JSON list of C-alpha atoms in Angstrom, two decimals:
[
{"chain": "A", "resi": 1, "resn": "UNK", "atom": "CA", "xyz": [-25.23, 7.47, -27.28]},
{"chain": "A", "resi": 2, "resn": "UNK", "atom": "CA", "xyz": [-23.24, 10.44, -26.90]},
{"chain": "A", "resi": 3, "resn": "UNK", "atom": "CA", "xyz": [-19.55, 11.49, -26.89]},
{"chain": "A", "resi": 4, "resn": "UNK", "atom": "CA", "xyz": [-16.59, 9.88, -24.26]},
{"chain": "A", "resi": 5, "resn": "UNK", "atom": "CA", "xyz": [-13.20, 10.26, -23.88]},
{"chain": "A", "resi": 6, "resn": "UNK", "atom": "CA", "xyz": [-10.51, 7.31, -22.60]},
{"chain": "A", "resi": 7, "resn": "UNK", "atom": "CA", "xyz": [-8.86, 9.09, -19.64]},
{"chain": "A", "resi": 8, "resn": "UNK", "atom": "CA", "xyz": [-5.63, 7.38, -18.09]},
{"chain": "A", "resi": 9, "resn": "UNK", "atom": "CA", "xyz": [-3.71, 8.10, -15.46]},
{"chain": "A", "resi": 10, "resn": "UNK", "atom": "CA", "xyz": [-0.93, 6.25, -14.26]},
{"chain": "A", "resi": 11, "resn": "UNK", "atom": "CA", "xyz": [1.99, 6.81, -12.17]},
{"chain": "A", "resi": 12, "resn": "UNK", "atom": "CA", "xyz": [5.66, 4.77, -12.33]},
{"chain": "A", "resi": 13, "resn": "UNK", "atom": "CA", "xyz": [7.94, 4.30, -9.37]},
{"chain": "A", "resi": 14, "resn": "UNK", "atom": "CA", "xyz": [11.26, 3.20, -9.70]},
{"chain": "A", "resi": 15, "resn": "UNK", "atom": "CA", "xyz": [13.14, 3.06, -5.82]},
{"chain": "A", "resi": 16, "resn": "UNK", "atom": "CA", "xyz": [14.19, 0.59, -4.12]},
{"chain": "A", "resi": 17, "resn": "UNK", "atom": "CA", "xyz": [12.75, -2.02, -1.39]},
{"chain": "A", "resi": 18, "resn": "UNK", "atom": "CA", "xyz": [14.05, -2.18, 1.84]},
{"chain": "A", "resi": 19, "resn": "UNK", "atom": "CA", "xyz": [12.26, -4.16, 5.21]},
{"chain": "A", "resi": 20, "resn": "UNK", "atom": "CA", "xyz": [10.71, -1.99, 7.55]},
{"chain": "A", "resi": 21, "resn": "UNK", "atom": "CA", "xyz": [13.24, -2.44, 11.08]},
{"chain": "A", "resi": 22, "resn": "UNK", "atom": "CA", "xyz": [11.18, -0.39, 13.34]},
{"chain": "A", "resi": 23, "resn": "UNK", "atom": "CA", "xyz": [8.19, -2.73, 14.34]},
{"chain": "A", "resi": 24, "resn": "UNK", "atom": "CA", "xyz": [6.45, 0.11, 15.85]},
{"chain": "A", "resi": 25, "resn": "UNK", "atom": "CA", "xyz": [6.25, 1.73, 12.95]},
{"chain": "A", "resi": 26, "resn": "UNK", "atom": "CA", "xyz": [5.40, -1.29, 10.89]},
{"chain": "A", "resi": 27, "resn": "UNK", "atom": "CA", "xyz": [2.36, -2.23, 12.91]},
{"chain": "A", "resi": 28, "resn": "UNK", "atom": "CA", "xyz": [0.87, 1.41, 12.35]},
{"chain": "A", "resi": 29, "resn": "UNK", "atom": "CA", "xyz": [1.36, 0.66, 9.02]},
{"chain": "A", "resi": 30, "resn": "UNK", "atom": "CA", "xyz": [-0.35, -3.13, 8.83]},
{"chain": "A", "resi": 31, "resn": "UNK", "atom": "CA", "xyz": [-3.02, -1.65, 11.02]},
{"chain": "A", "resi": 32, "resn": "UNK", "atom": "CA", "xyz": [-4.26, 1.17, 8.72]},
{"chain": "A", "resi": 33, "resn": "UNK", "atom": "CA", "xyz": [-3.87, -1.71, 5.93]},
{"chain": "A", "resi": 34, "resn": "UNK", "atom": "CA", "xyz": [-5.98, -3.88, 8.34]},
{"chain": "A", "resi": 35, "resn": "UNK", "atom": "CA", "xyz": [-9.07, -1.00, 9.03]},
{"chain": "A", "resi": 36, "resn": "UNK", "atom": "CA", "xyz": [-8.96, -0.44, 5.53]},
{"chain": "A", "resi": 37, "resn": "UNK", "atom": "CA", "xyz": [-10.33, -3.81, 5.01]},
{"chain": "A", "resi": 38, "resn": "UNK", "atom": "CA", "xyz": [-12.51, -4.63, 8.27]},
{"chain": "A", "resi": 39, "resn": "UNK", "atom": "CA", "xyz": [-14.08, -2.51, 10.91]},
{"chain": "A", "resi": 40, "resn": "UNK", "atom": "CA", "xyz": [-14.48, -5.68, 13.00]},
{"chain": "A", "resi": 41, "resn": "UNK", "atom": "CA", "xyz": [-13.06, -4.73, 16.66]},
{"chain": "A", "resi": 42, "resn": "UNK", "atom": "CA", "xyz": [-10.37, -6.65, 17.39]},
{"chain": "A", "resi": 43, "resn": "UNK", "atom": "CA", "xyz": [-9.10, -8.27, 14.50]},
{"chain": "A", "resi": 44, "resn": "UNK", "atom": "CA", "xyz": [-5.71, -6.89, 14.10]},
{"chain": "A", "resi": 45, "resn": "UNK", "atom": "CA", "xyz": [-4.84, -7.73, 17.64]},
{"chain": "A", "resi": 46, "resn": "UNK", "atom": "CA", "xyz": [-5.90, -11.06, 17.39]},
{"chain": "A", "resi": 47, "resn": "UNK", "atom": "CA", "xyz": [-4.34, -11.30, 13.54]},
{"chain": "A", "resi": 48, "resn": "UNK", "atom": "CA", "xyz": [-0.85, -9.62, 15.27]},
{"chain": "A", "resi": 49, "resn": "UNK", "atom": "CA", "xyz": [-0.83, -11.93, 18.46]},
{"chain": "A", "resi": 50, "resn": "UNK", "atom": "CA", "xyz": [-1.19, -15.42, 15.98]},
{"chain": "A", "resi": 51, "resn": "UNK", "atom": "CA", "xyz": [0.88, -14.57, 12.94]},
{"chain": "A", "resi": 52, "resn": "UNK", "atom": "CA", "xyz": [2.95, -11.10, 13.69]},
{"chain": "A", "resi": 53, "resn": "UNK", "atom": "CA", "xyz": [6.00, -13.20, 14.18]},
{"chain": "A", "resi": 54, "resn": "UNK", "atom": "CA", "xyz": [5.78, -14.24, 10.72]},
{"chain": "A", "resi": 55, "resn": "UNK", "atom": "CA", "xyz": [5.17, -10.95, 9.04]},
{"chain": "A", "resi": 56, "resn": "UNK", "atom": "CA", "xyz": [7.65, -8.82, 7.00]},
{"chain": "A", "resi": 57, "resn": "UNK", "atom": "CA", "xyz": [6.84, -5.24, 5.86]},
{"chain": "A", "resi": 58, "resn": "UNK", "atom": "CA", "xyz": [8.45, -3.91, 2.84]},
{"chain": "A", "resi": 59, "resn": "UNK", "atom": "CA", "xyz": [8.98, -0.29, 1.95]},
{"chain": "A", "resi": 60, "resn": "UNK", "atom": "CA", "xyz": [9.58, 1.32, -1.36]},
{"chain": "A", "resi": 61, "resn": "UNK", "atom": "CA", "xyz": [12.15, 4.21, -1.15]},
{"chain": "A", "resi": 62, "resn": "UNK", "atom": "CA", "xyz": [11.59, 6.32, -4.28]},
{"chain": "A", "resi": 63, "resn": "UNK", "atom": "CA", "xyz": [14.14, 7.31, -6.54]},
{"chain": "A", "resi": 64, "resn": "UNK", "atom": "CA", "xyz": [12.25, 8.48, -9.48]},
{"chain": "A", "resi": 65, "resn": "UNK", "atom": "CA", "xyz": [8.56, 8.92, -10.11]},
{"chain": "A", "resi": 66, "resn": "UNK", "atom": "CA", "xyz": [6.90, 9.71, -13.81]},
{"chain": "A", "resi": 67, "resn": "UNK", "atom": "CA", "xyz": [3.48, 10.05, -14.44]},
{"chain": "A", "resi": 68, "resn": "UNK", "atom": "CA", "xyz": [1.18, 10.29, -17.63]},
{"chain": "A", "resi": 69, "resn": "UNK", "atom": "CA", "xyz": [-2.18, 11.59, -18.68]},
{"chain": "A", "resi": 70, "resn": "UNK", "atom": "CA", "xyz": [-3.62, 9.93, -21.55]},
{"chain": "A", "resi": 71, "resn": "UNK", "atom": "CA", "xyz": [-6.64, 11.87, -22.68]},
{"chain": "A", "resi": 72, "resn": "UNK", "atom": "CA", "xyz": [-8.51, 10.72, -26.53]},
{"chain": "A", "resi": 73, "resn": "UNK", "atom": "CA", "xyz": [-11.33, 12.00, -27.47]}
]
């Protein structure tokens, strides 16, 4: 019952990828990925000491961004 209305929004990068090079950086990064997912204490060291070898961050450099609003009623 009652009225509703399909409301989209979406957003479309186009850029270009490029590795992360500063590890530094790129472990700030995979470790606010990491607490997004798990609060457990010590996980991302553990994670980082076993596999961080063997771990390649990506970053997306934007070149143009378009968005849309799709609102039917």
């Amino acid at each position: 019952p009652g009225d509703w209305a399909l409301n989209i929004k979406s957003v479309v990068v186009f850029g270009r990828i490029q590795p992360m090079t500063d590890l530094k950086e790129a472990f700030a990064v995979l470790r606010q990925l990491c607490l997004k997912y798990t609060q457990e204490p010590g996980f991302f060291s553990r994670e980082m000491a076993e596999s961080g070898k063997n771990v390649l961050i990506l970053r997306l450099v934007p070149e143009q961004i378009t968005g849309k609003l799709v609102n039917e009623s």
